[in-house]
Tab-separated table of C-alpha atoms in Angstrom:
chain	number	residue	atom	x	y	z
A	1	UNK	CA	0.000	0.000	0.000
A	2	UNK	CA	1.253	3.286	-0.856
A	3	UNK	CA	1.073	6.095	1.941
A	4	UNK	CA	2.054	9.826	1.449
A	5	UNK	CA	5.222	10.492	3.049
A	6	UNK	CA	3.361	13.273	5.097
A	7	UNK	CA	0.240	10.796	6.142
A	8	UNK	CA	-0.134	9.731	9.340
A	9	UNK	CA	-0.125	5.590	9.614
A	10	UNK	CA	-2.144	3.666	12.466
A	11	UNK	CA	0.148	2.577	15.833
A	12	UNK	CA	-2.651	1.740	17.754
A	13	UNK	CA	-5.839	1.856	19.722
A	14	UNK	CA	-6.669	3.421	23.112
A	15	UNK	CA	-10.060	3.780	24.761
A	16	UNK	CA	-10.467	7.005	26.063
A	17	UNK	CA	-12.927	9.238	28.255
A	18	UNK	CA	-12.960	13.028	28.882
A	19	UNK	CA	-10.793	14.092	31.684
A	20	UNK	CA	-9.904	17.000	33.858
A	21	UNK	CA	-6.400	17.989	32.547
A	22	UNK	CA	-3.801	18.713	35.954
A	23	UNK	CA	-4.676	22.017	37.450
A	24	UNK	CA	-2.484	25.351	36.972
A	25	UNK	CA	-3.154	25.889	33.000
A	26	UNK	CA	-6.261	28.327	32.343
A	27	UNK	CA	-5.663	28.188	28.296
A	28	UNK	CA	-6.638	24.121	28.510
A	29	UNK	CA	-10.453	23.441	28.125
A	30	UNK	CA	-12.277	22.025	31.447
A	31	UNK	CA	-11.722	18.679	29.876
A	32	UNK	CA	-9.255	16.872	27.828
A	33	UNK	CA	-8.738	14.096	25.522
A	34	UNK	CA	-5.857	12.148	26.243
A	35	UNK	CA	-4.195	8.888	25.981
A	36	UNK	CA	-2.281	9.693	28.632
A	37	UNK	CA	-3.456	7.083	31.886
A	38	UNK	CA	-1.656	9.395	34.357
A	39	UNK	CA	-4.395	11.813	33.207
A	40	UNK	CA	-7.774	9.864	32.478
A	41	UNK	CA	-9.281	7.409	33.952
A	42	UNK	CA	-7.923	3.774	34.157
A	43	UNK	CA	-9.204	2.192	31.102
A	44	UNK	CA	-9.102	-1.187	29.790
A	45	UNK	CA	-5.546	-1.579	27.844
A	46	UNK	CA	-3.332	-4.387	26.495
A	47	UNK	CA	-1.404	-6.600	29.812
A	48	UNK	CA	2.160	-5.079	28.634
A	49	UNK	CA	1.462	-1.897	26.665
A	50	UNK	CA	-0.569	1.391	25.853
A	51	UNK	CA	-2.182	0.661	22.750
A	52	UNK	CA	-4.338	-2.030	21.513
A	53	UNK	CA	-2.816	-3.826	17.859
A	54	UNK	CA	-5.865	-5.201	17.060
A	55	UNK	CA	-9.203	-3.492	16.337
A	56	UNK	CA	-11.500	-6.132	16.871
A	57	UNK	CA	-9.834	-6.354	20.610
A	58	UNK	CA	-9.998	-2.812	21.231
A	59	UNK	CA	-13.275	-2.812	20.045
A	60	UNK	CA	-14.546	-5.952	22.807
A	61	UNK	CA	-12.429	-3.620	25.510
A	62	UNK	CA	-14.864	-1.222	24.537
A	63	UNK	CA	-17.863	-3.293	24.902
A	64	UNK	CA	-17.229	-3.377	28.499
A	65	UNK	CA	-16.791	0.478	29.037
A	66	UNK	CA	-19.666	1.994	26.615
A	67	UNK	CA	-19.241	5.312	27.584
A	68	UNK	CA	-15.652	5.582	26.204
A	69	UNK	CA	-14.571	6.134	22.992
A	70	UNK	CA	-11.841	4.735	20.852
A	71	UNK	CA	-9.220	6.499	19.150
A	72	UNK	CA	-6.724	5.450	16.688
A	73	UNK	CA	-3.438	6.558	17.430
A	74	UNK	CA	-1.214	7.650	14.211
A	75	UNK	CA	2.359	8.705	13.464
A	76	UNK	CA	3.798	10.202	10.418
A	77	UNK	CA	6.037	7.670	9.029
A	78	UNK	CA	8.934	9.521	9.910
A	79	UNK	CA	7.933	10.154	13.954
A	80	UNK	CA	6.955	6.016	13.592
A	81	UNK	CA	10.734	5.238	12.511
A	82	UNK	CA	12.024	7.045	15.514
A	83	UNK	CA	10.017	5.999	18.002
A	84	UNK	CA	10.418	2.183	16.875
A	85	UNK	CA	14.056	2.806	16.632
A	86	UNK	CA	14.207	4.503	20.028
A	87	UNK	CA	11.575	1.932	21.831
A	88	UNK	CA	13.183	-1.483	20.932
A	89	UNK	CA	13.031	-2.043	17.071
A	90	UNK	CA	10.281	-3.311	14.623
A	91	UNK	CA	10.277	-6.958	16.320
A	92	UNK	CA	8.567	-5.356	19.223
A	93	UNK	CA	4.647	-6.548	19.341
A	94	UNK	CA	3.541	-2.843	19.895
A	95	UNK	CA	4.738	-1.605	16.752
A	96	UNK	CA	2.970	-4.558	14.592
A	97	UNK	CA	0.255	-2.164	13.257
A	98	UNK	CA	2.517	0.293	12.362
A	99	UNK	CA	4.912	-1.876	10.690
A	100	UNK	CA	1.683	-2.377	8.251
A	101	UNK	CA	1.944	1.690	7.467
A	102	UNK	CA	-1.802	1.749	6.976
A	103	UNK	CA	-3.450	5.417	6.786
A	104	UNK	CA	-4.780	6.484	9.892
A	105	UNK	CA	-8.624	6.695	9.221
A	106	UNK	CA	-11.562	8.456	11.072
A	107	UNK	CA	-12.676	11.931	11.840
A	108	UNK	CA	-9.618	14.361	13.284
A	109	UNK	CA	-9.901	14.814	17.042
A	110	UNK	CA	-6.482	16.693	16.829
A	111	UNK	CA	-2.962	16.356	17.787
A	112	UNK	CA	-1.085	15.407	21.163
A	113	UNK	CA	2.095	15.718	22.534
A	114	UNK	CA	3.165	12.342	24.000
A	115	UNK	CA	6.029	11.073	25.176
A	116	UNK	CA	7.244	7.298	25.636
A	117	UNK	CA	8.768	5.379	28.730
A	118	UNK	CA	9.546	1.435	28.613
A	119	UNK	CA	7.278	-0.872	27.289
A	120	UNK	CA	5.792	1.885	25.677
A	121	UNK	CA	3.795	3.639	28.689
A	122	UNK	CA	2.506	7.211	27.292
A	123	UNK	CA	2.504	10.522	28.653
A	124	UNK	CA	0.857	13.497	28.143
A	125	UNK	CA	2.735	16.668	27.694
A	126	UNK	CA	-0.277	17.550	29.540
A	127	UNK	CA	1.429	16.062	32.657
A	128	UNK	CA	3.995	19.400	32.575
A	129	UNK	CA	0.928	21.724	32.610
A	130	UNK	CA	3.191	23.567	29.663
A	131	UNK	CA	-0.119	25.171	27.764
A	132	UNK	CA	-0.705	28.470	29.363
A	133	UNK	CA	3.176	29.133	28.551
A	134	UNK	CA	3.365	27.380	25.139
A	135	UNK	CA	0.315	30.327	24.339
A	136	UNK	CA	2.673	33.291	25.981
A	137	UNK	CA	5.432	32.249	24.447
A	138	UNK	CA	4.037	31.488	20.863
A	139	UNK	CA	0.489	32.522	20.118
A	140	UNK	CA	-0.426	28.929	19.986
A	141	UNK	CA	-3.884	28.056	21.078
A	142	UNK	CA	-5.389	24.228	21.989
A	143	UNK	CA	-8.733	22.938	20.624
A	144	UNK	CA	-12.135	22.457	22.493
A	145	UNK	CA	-10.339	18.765	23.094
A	146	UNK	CA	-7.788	20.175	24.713
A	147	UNK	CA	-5.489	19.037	21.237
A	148	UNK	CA	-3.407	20.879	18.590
A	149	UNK	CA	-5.731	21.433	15.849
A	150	UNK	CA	-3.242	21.265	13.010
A	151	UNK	CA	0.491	19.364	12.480
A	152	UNK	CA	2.150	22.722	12.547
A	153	UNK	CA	1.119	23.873	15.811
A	154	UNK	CA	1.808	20.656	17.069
A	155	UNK	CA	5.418	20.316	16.311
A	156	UNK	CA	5.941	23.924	16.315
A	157	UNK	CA	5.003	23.097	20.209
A	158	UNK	CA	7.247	19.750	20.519
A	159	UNK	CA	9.973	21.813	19.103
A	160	UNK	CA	9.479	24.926	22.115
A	161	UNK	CA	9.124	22.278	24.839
A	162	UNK	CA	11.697	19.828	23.685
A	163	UNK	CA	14.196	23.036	23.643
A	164	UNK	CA	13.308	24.486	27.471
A	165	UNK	CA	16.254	24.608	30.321
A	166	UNK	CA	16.936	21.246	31.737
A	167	UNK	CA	15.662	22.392	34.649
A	168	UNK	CA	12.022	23.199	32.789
A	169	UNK	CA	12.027	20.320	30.075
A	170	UNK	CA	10.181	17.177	29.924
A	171	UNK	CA	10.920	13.834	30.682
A	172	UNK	CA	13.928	12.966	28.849
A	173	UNK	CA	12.174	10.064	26.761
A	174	UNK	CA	11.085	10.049	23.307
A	175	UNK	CA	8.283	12.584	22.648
A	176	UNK	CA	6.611	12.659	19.155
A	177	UNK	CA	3.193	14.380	17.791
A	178	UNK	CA	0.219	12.248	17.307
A	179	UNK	CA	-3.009	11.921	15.102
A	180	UNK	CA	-6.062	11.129	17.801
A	181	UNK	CA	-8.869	9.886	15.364
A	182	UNK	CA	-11.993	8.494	16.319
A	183	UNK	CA	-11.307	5.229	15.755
A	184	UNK	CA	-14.299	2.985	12.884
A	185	UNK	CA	-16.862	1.695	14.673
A	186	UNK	CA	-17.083	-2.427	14.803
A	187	UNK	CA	-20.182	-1.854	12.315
A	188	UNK	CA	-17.693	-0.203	9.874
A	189	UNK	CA	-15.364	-2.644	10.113
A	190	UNK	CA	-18.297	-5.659	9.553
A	191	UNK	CA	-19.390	-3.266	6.411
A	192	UNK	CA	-16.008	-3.659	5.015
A	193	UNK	CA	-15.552	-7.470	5.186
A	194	UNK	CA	-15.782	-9.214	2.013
A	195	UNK	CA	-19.422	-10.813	1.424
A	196	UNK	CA	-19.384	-14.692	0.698
């Protein structure tokens, strides 16, 4: 399958539900979106990881929890290659789905910040409360979703908070921007089975 060079491709699958973002930021909505579990409620996720690899078993997490939602996670191919080269290799089972490179699909939630501890374990840069000086310092504003709403502003922000004092930056682990789409429904995916 071909994919644009500039296309985000499908990592994974998180169940998510609205969340109070940490206090101290008055530019970040009431609620958030997040993958982040330091942030949002504990959700159902796979025994070793953050993100589900298979639909069909993010979809019967979601069964259990109907008033989340599920998000695809995507990467531009680029972002995927470093995080895969920093977090193990291809040969680790989180990265199966985005070995595949297939488009992410859905309707654009909007961007996050998110960095990466072992065994792939996600953060927020939500969890520095940087948004109320990310908007002094460049103008940049967050969605109703507490998200980017475009690729520019997102890694126009990576690049500010990745470059901060020691003493301000994040986490030193690998941060990259990512696509939050809500994720097909199982009915989509039965629609696009093969009859007979």
């Amino acid at each position: 399958m071909n994919v644009v060079a500039s296309s985000p491709i499908t990592g994974g699958y998180v169940l998510v539900r609205a969340a109070a973002p940490p206090p101290g930021n008055r530019s970040v909505p009431a609620e958030i979106i997040t993958i982040s579990d330091c942030i949002q409620d504990k959700l159902p996720r796979p025994d070793h990881w953050d993100w589900f690899q298979d639909l069909a078993e993010a979809h019967h997490a979601q069964s259990m929890c109907a008033d989340a939602q599920l998000v695809a996670v995507g990467l531009k191919p680029d972002e995927a290659s470093r995080l895969i080269e920093n977090m193990g290799g291809p040969e680790q089972p989180w990265f199966a789905l985005l070995g595949r490179k297939e488009p992410a699909a859905g309707t654009l939630l909007g961007y996050e910040l998110l960095g990466a501890e072992d065994s792939l374990d996600f953060h927020s840069w939500h969890c520095h409360s940087y948004a109320d000086d990310l908007a002094s310092a460049t103008g940049i504003s967050l969605n109703g979703f507490g998200l980017f709403s475009n690729m520019a502003d997102a890694r126009a922000a990576l690049e500010w908070m990745t470059s901060l004092p020691s003493e301000e930056a994040p986490a030193p682990v690998p941060w990259c921007v990512a696509a939050l789409t809500a994720a097909p429904s199982a009915w989509d995916q039965r629609d696009a089975r093969p009859s007979g």
